[in-house]
CSV table of C-alpha atoms in Angstrom, one decimal:
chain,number,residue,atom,x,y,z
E,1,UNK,CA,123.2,109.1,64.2
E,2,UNK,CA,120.3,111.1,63.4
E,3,UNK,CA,122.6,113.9,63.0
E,4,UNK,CA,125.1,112.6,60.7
E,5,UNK,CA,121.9,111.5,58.5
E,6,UNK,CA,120.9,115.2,58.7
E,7,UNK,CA,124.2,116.2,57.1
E,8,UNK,CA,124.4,113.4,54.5
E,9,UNK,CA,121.1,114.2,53.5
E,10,UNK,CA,121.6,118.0,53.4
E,11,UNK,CA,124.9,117.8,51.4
E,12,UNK,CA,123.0,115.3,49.0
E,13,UNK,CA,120.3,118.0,48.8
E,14,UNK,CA,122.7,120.7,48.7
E,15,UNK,CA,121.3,122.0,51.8
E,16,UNK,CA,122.5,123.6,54.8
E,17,UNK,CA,121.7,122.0,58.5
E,18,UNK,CA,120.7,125.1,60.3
E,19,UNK,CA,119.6,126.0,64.0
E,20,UNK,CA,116.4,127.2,65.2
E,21,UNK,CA,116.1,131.0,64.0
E,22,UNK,CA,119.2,131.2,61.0
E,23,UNK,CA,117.0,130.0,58.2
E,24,UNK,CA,117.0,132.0,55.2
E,25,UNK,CA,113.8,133.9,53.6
E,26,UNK,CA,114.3,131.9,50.8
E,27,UNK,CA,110.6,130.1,49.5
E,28,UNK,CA,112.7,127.5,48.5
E,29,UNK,CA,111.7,124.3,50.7
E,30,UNK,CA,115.1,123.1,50.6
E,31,UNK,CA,116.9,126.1,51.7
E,32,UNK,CA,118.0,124.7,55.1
E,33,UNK,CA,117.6,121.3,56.9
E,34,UNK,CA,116.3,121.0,60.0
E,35,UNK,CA,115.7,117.6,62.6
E,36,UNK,CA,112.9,117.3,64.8
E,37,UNK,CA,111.8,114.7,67.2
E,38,UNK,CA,108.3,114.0,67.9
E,39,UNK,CA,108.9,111.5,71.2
E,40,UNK,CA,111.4,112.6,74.1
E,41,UNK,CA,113.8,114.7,72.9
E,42,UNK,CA,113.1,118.3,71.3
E,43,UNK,CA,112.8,120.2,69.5
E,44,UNK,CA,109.2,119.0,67.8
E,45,UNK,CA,108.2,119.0,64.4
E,46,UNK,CA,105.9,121.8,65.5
E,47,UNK,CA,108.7,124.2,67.5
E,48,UNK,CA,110.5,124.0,64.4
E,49,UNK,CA,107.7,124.4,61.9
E,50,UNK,CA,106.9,128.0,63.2
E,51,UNK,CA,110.3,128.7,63.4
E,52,UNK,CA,110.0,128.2,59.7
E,53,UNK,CA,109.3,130.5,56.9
E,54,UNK,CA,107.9,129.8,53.1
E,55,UNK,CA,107.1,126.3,52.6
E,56,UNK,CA,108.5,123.3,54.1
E,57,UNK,CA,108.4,119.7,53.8
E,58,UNK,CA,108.1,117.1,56.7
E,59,UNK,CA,109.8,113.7,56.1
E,60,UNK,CA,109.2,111.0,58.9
E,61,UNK,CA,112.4,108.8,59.5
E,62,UNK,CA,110.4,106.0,60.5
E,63,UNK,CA,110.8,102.5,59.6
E,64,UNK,CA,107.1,101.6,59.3
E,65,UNK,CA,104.4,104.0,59.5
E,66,UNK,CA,102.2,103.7,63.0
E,67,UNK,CA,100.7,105.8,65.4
E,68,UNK,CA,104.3,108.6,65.0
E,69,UNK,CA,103.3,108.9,61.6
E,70,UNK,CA,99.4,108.7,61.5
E,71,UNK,CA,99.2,110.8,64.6
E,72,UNK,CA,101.6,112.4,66.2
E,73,UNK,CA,103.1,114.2,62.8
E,74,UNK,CA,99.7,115.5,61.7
E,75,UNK,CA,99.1,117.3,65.3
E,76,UNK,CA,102.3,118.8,65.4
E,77,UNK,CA,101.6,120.4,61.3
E,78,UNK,CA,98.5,121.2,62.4
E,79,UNK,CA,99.7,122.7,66.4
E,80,UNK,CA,102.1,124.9,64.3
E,81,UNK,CA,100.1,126.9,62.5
E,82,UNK,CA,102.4,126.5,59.3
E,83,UNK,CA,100.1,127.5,56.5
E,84,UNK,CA,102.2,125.1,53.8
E,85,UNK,CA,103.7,121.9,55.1
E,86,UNK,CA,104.1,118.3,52.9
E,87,UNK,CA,104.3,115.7,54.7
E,88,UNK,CA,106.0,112.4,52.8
E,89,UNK,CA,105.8,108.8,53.1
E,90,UNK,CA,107.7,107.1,56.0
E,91,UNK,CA,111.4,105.8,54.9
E,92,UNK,CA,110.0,102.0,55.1
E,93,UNK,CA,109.2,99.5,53.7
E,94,UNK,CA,111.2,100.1,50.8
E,95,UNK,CA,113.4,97.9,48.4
E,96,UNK,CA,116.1,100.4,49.0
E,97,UNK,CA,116.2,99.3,52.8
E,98,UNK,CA,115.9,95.7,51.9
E,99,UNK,CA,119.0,95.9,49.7
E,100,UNK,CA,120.8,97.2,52.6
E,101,UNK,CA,119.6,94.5,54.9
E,102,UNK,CA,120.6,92.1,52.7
E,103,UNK,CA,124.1,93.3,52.2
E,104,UNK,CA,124.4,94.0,56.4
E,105,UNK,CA,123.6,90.3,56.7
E,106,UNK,CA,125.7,89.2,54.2
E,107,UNK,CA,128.5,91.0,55.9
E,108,UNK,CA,127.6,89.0,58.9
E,109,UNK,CA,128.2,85.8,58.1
E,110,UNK,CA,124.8,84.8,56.9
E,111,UNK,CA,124.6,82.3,53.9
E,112,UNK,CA,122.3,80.4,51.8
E,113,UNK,CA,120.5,77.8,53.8
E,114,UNK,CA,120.8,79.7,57.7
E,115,UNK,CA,118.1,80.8,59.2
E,116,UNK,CA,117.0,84.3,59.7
E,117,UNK,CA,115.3,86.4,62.3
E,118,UNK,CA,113.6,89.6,60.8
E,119,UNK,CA,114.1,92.1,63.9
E,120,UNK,CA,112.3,95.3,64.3
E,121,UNK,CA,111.5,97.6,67.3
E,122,UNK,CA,107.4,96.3,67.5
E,123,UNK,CA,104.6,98.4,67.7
E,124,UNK,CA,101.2,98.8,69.3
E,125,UNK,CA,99.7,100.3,65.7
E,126,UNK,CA,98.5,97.1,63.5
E,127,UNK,CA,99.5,99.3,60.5
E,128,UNK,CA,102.7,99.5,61.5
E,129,UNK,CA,102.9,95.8,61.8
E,130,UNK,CA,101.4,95.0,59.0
E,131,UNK,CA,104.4,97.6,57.4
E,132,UNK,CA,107.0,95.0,59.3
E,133,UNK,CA,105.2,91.9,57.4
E,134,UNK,CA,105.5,93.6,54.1
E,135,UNK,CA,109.4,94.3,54.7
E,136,UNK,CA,109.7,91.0,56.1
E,137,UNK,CA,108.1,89.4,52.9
E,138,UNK,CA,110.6,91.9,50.5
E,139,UNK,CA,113.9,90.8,52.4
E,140,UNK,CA,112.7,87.2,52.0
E,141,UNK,CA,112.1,87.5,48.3
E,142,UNK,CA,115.5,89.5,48.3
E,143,UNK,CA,116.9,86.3,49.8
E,144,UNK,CA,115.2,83.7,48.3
E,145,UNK,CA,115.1,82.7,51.7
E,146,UNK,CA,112.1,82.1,54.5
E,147,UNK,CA,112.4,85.1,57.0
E,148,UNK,CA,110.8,84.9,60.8
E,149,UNK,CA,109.7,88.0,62.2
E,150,UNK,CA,110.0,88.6,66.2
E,151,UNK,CA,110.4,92.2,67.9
E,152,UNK,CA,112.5,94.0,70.5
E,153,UNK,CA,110.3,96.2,72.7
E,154,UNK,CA,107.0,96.0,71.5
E,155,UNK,CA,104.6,93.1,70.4
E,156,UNK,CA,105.5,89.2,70.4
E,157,UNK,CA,107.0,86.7,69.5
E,158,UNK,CA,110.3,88.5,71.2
E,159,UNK,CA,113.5,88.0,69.4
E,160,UNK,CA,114.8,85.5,72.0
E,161,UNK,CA,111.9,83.3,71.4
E,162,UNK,CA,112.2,82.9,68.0
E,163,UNK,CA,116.1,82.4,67.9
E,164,UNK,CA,115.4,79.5,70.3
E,165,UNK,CA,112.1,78.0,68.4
E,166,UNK,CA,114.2,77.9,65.1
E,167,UNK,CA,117.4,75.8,67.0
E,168,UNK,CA,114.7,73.5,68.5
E,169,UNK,CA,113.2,73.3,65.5
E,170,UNK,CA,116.6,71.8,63.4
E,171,UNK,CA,117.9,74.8,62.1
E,172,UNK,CA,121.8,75.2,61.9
E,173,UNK,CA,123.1,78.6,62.3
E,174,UNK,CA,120.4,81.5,62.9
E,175,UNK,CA,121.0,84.7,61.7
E,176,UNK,CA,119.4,88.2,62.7
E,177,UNK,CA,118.5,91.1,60.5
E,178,UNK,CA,118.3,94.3,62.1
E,179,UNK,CA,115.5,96.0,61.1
E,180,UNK,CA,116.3,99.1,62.8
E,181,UNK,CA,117.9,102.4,62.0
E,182,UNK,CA,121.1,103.1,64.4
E,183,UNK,CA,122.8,101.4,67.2
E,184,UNK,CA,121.1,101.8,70.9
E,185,UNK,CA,120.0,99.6,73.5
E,186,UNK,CA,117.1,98.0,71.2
E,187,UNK,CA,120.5,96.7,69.1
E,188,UNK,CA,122.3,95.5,71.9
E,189,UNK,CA,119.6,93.7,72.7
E,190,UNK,CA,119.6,91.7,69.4
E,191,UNK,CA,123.2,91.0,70.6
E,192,UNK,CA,121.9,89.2,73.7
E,193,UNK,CA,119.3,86.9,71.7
E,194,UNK,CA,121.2,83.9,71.3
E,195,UNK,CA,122.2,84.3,67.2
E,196,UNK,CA,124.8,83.3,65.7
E,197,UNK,CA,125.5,86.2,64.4
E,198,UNK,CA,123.9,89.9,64.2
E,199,UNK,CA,123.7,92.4,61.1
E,200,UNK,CA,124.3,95.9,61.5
E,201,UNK,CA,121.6,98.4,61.7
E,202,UNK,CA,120.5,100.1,58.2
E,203,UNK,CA,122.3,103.2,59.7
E,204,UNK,CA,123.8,106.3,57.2
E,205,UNK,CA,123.6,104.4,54.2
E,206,UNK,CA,124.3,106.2,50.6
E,207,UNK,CA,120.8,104.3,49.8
E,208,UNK,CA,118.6,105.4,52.9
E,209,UNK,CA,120.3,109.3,52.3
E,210,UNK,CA,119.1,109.0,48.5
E,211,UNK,CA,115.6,107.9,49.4
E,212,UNK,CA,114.8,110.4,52.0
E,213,UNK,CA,116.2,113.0,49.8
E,214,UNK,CA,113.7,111.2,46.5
E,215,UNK,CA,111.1,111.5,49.6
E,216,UNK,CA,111.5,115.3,50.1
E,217,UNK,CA,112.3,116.2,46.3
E,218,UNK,CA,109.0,114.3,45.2
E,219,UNK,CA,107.0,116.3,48.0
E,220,UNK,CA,108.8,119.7,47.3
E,221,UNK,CA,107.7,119.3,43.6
E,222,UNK,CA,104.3,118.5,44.5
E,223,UNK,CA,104.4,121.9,46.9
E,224,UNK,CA,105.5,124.5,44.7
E,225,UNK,CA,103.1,123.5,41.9
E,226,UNK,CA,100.5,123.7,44.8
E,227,UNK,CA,101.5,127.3,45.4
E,228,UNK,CA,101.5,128.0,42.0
E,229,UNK,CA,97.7,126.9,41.4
């Protein structure tokens, strides 16, 4: 999945995906995309900054913004040694990703008057829950509808939980919103919660390609004046 964002992004960039060692010397930031990953799999944000010449900009394709984005991303800029890296905001919260929610619940089956689960992946990082609360309260307003939020992996209350408290609780059909980027185990999992129906993850939507592509243009602007001065 993260691949085929890296290609929608690039081709919305105009962009080329390249592998480690066939950038060009361009001092364009945008001359070539490149993914990194800065938990399990490689290569990091750092490997590929020093494989990098002229400037370049660092977009984090995270949901909410915790300890990946406060922590981990700085140390690798800073490991690298790159002397001119931009690092944006996180992809969420964002009305952009709300839309899509909306439109993957929708698609599910979900109508005026269900109830709806707010899923996301959890985290230790209280800023990155507080990030959840505020994407919780935007798909709510998008709604007009209350929203519940419960988490897959990390924190409490766990999905399960929550599907079961709003059936004991009266409510009809129960609906989840899948506040996460691709499919995977945490997905499946949703599956398993007891809902009466699921939506899709936010996945390679025209929306989420636009806004990391407004993320990097914003932050390529604000470089090359930089360099400029």
């Amino acid at each position: 999945m993260i691949a085929a964002l890296a290609d929608a992004v690039a081709a919305e960039l105009g962009a080329t995906v390249s592998e480690p060692g066939t950038e060009s010397q361009g001092a364009a930031p945008n001359t070539a995309l490149r993914t990194a990953f800065v938990d399990v799999l490689g290569p990091s944000p750092s490997e590929v900054l020093r494989d990098l010449d002229g400037p370049a900009v660092v977009v984090p394709a995270f949901l909410a913004s915790g300890y990946h984005v406060y922590q981990d991303v700085p140390r690798e800029v800073a490991e690298s040694g790159h002397p001119s890296v931009a690092v944006t905001a996180a992809m969420g919260p964002d009305p952009a990703l709300t839309r899509i929610m909306a439109v993957r619940l929708r698609a599910a089956g979900w109508r005026p008057g269900d109830a709806v689960v707010f899923a996301a992946a959890g985290s230790s990082d209280a800023r990155a829950r507080q990030d959840v609360r505020r994407a919780a309260g935007m798909l709510a307003e998008q709604l007009g509808a209350p929203v519940r939020i419960a988490y897959v992996a990390t924190g409490t209350p766990r999905v399960p939980e929550v599907v079961a408290s709003l059936r004991e609780s009266g409510s009809g059909r129960v609906f989840i919103a899948s506040y996460l980027l691709a499919h995977g185990l945490f997905h499946q999992r949703l599956h398993d919660a007891g809902a009466d129906g699921v939506a899709e993850p936010i996945g390679v939507h025209p929306a989420v390609v636009r806004l990391i592509a407004d993320r990097y243009r914003t932050a390529a602007q604000e470089l090359v004046r930089a360099e400029v001065r």
